[in-house]
Short mmCIF file of C-alpha atoms and ligand atoms in Angstrom, two decimals:
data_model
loop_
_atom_site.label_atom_id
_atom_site.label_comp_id
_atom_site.label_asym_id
_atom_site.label_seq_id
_atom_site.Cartn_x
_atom_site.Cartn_y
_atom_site.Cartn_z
CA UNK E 1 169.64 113.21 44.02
CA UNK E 2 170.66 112.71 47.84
CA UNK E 3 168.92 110.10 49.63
CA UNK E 4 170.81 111.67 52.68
CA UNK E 5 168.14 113.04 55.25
CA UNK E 6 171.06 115.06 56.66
CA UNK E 7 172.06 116.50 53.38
CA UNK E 8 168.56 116.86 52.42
CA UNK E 9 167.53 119.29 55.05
CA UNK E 10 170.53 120.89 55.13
CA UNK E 11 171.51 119.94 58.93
CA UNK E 12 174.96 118.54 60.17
CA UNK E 13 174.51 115.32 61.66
CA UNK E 14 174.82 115.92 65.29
CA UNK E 15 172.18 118.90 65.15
CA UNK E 16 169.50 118.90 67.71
CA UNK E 17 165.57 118.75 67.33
CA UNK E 18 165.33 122.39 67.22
CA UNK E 19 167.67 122.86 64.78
CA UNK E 20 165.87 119.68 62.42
CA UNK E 21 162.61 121.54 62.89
CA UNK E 22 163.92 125.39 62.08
CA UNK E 23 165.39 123.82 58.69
CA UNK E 24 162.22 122.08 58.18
CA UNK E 25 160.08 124.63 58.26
CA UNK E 26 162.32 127.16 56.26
CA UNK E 27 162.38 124.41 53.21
CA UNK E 28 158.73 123.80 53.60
CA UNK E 29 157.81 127.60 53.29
CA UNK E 30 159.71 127.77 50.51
CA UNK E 31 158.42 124.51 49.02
CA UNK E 32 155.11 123.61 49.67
CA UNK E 33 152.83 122.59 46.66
CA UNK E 34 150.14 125.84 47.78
CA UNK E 35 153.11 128.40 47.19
CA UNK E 36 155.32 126.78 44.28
CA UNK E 37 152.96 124.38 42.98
CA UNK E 38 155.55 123.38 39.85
CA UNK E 39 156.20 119.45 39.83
CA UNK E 40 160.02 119.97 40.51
CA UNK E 41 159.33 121.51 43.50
CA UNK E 42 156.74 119.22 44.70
CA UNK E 43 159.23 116.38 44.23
CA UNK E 44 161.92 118.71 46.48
CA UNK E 45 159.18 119.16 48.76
CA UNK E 46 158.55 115.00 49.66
CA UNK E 47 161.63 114.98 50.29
CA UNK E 48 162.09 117.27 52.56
CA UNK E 49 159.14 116.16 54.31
CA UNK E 50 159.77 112.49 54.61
CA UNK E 51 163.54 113.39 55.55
CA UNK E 52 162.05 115.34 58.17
CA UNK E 53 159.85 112.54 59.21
CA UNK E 54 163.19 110.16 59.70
CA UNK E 55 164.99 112.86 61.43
CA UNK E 56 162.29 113.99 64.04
CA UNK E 57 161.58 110.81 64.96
CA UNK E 58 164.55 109.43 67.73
CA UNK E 59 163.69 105.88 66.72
CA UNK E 60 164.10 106.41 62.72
CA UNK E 61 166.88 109.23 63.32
CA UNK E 62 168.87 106.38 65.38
CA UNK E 63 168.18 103.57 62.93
CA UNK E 64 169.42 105.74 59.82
CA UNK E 65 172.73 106.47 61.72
CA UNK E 66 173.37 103.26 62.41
CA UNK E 67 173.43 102.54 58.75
CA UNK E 68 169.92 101.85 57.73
CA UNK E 69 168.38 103.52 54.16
CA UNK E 70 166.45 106.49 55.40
CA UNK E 71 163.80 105.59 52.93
CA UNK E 72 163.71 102.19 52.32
CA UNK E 73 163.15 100.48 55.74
CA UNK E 74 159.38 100.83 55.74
CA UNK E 75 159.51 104.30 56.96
CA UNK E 76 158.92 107.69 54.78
CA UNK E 77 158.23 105.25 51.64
CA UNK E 78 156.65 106.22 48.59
CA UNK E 79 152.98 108.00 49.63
CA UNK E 80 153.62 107.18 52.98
CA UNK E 81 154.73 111.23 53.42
CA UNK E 82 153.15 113.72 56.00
CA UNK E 83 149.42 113.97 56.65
CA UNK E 84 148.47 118.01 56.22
CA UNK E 85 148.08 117.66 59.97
CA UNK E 86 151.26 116.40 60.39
CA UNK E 87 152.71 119.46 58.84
CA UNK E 88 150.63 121.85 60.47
CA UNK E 89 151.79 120.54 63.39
CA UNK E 90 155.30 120.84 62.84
CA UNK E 91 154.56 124.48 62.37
CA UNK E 92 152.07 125.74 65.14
CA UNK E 93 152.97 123.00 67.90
CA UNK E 94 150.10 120.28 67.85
CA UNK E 95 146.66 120.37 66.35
CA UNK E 96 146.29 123.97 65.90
CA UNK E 97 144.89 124.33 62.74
CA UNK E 98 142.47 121.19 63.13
CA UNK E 99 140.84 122.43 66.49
CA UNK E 100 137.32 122.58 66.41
CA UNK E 101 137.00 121.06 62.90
CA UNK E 102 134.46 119.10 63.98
CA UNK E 103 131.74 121.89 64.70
CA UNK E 104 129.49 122.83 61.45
CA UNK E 105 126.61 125.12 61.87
CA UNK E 106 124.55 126.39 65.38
CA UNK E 107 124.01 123.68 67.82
CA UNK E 108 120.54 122.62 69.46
CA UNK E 109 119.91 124.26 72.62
CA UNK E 110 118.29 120.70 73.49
CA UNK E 111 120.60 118.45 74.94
CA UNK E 112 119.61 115.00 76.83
CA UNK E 113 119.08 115.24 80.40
CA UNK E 114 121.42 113.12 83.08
CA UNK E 115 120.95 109.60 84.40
CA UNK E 116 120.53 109.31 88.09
CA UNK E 117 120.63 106.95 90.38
CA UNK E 118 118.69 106.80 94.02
CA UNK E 119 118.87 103.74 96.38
CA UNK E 120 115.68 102.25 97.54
CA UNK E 121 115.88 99.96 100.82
CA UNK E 122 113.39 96.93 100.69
CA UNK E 123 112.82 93.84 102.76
CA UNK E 124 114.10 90.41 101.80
CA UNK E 125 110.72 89.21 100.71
CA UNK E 126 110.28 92.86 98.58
CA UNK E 127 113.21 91.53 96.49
CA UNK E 128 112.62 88.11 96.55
CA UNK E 129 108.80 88.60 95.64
CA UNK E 130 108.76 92.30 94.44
CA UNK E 131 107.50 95.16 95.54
CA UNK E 132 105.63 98.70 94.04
CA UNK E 133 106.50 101.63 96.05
CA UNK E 134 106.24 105.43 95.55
CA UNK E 135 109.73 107.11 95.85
CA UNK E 136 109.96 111.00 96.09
CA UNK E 137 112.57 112.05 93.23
CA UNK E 138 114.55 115.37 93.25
CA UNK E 139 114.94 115.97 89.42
CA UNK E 140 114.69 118.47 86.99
CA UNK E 141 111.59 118.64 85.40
CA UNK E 142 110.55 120.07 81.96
CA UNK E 143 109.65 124.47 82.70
CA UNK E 144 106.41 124.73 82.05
CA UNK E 145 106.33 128.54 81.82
CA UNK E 146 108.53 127.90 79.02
CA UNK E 147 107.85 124.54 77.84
CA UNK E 148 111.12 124.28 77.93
CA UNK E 149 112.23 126.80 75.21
CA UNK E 150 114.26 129.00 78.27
CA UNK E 151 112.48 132.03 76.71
CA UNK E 152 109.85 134.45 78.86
CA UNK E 153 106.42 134.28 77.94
CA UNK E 154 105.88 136.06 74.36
CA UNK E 155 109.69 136.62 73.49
CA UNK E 156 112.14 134.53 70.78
CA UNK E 157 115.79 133.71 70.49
CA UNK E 158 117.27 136.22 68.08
CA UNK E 159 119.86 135.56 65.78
CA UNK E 160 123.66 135.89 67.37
CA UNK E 161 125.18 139.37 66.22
CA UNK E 162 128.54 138.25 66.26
CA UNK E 163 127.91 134.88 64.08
CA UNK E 164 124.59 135.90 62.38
CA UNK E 165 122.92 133.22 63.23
CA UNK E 166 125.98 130.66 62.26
CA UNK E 167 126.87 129.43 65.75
CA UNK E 168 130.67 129.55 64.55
CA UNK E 169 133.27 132.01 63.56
CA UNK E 170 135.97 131.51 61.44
CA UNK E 171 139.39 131.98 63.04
CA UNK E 172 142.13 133.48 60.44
CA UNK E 173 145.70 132.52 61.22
CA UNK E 174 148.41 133.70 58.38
CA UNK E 175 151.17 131.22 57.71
CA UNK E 176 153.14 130.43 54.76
CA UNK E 177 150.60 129.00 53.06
CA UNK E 178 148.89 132.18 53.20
CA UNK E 179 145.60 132.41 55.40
CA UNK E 180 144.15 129.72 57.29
CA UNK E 181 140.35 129.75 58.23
CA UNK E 182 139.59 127.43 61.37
CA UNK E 183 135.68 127.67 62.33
CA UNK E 184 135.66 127.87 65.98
CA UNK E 185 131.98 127.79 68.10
CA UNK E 186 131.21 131.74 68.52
CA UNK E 187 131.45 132.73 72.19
CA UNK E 188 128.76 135.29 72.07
CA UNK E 189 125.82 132.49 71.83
CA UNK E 190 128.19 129.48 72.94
CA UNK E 191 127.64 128.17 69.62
CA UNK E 192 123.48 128.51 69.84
CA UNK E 193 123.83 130.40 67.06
CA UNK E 194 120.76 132.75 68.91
CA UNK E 195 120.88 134.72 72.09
CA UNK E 196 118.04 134.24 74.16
CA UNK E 197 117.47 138.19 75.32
CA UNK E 198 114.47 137.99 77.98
CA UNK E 199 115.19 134.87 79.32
CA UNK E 200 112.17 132.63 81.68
CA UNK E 201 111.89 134.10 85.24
CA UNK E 202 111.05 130.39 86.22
CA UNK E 203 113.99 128.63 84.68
CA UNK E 204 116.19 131.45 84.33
CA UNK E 205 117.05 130.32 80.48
CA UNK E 206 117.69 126.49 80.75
CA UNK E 207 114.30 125.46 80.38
CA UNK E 208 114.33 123.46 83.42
CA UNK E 209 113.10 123.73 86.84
CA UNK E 210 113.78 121.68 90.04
CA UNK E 211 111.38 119.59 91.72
CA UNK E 212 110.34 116.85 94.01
CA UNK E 213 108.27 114.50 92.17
CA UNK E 214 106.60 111.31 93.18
CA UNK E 215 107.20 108.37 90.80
CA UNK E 216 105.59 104.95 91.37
CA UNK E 217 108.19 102.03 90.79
CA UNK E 218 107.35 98.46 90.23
CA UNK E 219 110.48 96.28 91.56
CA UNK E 220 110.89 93.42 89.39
CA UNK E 221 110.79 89.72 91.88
CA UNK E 222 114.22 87.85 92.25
CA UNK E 223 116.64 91.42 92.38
CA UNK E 224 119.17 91.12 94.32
CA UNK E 225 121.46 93.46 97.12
CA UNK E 226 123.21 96.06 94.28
CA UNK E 227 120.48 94.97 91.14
CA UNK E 228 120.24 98.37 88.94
CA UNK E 229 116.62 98.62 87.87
CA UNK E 230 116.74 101.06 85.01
CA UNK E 231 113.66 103.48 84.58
CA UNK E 232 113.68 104.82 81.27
CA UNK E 233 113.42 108.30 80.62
CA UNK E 234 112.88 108.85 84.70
CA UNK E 235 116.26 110.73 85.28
CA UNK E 236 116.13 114.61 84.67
CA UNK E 237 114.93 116.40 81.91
CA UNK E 238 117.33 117.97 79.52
CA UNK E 239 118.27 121.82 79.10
CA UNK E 240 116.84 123.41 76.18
CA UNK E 241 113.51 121.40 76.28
CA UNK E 242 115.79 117.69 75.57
CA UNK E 243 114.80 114.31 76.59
CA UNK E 244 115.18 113.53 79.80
CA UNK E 245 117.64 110.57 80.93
CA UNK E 246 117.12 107.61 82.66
CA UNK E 247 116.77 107.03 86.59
CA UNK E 248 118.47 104.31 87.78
CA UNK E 249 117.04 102.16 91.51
CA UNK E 250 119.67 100.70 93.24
CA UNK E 251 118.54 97.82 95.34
CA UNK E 252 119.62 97.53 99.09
CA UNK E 253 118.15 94.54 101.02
CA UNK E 254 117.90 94.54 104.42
CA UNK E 255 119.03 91.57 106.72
CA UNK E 256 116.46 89.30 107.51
CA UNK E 257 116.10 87.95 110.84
CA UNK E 258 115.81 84.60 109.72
CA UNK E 259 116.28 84.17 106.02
CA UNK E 260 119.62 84.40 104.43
CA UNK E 261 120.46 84.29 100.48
CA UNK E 262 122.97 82.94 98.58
CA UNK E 263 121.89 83.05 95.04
CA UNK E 264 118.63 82.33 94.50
CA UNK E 265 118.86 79.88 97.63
CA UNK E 266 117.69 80.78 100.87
CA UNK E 267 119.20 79.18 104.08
CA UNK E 268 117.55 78.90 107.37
CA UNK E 269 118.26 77.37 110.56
CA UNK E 270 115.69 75.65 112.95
CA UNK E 271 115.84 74.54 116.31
CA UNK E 272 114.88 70.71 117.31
CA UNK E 273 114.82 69.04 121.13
CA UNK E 274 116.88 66.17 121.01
CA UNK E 275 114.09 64.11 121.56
CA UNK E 276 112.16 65.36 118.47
CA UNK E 277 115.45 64.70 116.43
CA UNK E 278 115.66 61.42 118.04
CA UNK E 279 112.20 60.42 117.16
CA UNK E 280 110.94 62.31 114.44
CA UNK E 281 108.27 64.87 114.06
CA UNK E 282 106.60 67.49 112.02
CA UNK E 283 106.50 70.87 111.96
CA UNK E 284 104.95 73.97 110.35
CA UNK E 285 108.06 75.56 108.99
CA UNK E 286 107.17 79.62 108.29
CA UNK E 287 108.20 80.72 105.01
CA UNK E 288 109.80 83.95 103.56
CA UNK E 289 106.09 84.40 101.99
CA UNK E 290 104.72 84.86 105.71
CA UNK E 291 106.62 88.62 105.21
CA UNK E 292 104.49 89.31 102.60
CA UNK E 293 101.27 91.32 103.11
CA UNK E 294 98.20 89.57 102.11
CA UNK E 295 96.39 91.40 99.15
CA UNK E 296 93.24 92.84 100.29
CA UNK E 297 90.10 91.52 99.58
CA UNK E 298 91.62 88.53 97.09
CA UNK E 299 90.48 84.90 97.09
CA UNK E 300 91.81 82.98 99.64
CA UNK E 301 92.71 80.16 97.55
CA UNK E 302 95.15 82.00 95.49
CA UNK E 303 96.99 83.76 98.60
CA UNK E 304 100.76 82.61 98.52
CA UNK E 305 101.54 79.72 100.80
CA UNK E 306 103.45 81.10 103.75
CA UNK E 307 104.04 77.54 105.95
CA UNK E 308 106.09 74.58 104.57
CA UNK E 309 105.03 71.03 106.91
CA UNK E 310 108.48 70.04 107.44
CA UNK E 311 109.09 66.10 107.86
CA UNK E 312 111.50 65.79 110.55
CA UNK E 313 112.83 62.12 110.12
CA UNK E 314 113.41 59.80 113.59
CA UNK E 315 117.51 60.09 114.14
CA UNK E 316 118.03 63.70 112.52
CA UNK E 317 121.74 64.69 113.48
CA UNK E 318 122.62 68.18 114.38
CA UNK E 319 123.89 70.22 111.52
CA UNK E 320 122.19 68.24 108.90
CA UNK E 321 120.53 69.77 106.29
CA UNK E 322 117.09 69.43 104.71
CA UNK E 323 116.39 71.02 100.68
CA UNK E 324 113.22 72.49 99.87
CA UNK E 325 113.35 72.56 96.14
CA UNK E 326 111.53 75.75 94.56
CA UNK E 327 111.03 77.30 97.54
CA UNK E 328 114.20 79.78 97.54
CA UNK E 329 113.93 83.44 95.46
CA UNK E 330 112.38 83.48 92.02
CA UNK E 331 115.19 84.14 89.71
CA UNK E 332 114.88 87.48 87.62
CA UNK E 333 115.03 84.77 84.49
CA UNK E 334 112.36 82.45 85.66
CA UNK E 335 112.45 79.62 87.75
CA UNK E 336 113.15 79.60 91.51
CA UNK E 337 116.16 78.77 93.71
CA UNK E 338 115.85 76.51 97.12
CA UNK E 339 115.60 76.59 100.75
CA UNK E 340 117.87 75.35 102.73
CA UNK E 341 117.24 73.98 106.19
CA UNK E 342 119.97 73.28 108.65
CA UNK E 343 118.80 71.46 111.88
CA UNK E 344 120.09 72.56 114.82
CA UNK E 345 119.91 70.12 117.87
CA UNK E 346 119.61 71.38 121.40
CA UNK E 347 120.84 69.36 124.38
CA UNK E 348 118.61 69.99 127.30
CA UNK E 349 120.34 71.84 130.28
CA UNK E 350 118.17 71.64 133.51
CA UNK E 351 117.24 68.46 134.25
CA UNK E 352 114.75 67.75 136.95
CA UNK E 353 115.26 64.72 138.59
CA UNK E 354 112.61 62.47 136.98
CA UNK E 355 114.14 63.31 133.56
CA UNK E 356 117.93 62.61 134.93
CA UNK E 357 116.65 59.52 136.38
CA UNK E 358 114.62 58.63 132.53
CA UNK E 359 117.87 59.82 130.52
CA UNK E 360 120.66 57.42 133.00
CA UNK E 361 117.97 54.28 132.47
CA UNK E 362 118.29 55.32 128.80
CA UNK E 363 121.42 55.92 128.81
CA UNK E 364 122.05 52.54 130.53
CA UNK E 365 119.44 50.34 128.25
CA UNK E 366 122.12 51.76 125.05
CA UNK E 367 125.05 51.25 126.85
CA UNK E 368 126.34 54.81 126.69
CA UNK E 369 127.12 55.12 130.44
CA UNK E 370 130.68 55.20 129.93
CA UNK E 371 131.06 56.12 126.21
CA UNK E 372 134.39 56.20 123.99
CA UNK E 373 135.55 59.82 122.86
CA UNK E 374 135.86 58.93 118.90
CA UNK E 375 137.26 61.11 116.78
CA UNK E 376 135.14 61.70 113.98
CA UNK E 377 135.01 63.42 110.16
CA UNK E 378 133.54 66.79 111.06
CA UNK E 379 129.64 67.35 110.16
CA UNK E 380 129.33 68.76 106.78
CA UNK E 381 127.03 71.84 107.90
CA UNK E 382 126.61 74.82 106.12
CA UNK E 383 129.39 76.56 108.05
CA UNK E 384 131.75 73.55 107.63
CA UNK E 385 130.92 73.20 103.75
CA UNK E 386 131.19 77.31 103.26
CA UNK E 387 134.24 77.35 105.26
CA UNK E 388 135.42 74.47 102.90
CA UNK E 389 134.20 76.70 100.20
CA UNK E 390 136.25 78.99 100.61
CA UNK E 391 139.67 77.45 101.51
CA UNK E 392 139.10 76.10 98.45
ZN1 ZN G 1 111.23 128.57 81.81
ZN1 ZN G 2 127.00 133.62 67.87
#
């Protein structure tokens, strides 16, 4: 017996694809187990199939003509010959006789319902602290002419004519293995396997409706600019009477006038005359908490805490910075991140004379009348340490 793919098939050795294919496909007509089912022939017909599978492939077909054994480099060994697919693609040009394989018996008119997704603006302190609002929602909701079934009041799906009842047809295609039956979804009830005659006026068949509903959302505290907060079984209602999806709340926060975040951290800048940084002082530092609305009638004691007395020490430089642990955003996993105060200095800029004349005796009592420029390491503010940051 030849172990010569060539010879095999019955092809010179400079014949094109075509040419492989037309000889394969005669020889497989003649010999496939389904027509000539003796074991002689069976044996004939491996052969021809795995010398096909050297020869059709460019790689295999290039490796056996450079001197390689057809069969015995790994490729078109023993029980390693062609899937049925394989063959039936060979013969009707990819996947043919596979298609819709998958589909067995009517499908459900129910199917799930989309996810969607609606962006809901809120305030620094709303995400920091959360927030319920009411959002208006443009969904489909369940029919309720219909309850969903897509049929008019007193009326029933009837079984499809065409696939009584079956959802799917079976295609017949005639080869040389004699008739093939693919099942294929029947297009007269799109595979329902029932027509719906009288459909709902309301819903025109899908069992749906569209509406503007009002849904109450509770935002969650410590979400963030782009958080997803996932409402399950909020998006819109399947056809067919299915479950609805989910509805997704993307968060956008607004710029706060004051209040920046970087994490869970909030920075915040404040203001100090140089005489205050000089000396020292105190202040009533107002919180992101001051944003939020008191609850109505609720004990006074347990109201949040919307000042901070800041302790300014004597000699504060501009640019410095002052941590307030725990008093940044709650994180969505407990705990809370800090705030961040950077002190900003201000020089004063109109003088009268009294205060010229107090700031040149001070000015004279320190010795700082004729002072030397120095050049200096810069002041590790905020700026200067996210500017560092990000140079790397
Ligand atoms: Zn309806
Ligand atoms: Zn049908």
């Amino acid at each position: 017996m030849t172990q010569d793919p060539y010879e095999i098939l019955g092809v010179s050795r400079d014949a094109d694809a075509d040419e492989i294919k037309k000889a394969y496909r005669r020889l497989a007509r003649q010999l496939h187990p389904d027509v000539n089912p003796d074991p002689e022939t069976q044996e004939r017909f491996k052969d021809v199939s795995r010398a096909y599978e050297v020869l059709s492939d460019p790689g295999k077909r290039a490796a056996y003509d450079r001197g390689g054994d057809a069969f015995s480099q790994g490729f078109g060994g023993a029980g390693q010959g062609f899937s049925f697919t394989d063959i039936m693609d060979a013969f009707f040009g990819g996947g043919g006789a596979a298609a819709g394989a998958g589909a067995r018996g009517p499908r459900s008119r129910a199917r799930r319902g989309q996810d969607a997704l609606i962006r809901l603006d809120v305030t620094l302190a709303e995400a920091a602290f959360g927030v319920t609002r009411d959002l208006k929602v443009d969904t489909a909701l369940r029919c309720e002419a219909c309850e969903g079934e897509g049929t008019a009041p007193g009326t029933k799906p009837v079984p499809c004519e065409t696939c009584h009842g079956q959802g799917e047809v079976a295609v017949v295609q005639r080869s040389f293995l004699g008739e093939i039956r693919t099942l294929r979804p029947c297009a007269a009830c799109r595979g329902y396997g029932s027509v719906i005659p009288d459909p709902c006026r309301e819903c025109s068949g899908d069992g749906r409706v569209r509406s503007r509903r009002t849904l109450t959302v509770k935002i969650p505290a410590g979400v963030d600019h782009g958080t997803r907060v996932q409402l399950t079984g909020q998006g819109e209602v399947g056809p067919g009477g299915g479950p609805a999806g989910d509805l997704y709340v993307e968060i956008h926060v607004e710029p706060h006038k004051t209040f920046t975040r970087h994490g869970n951290d909030l920075h915040t800048t404040i203001s100090l005359p140089m005489t205050a940084a000089a000396l020292g002082t105190h202040l009533t530092l107002p919180l992101l908490e001051a944003d939020l609305e008191p609850p109505k009638d609720s004990d006074p004691d347990s109201r949040p805490v919307t000042t901070y007395d800041l302790d300014v020490r004597p000699g504060t430089q501009s640019g410095s910075e002052q941590v307030i642990r725990g008093f940044g955003v709650p994180s969505l996993r407990g705990g809370r991140g800090d705030l961040v105060v950077s002190i900003s200095v201000d020089t004063p800029t109109r003088l009268d004379p009294r205060q010229e004349e107090l700031l040149r005796e001070l000015a004279a009592i320190r010795g700082e009348e004729q002072p030397d420029g120095q050049n200096e390491a810069p002041h590790k503010s905020m700026f200067g340490r996210l500017r560092e940051a990000f140079q790397g």
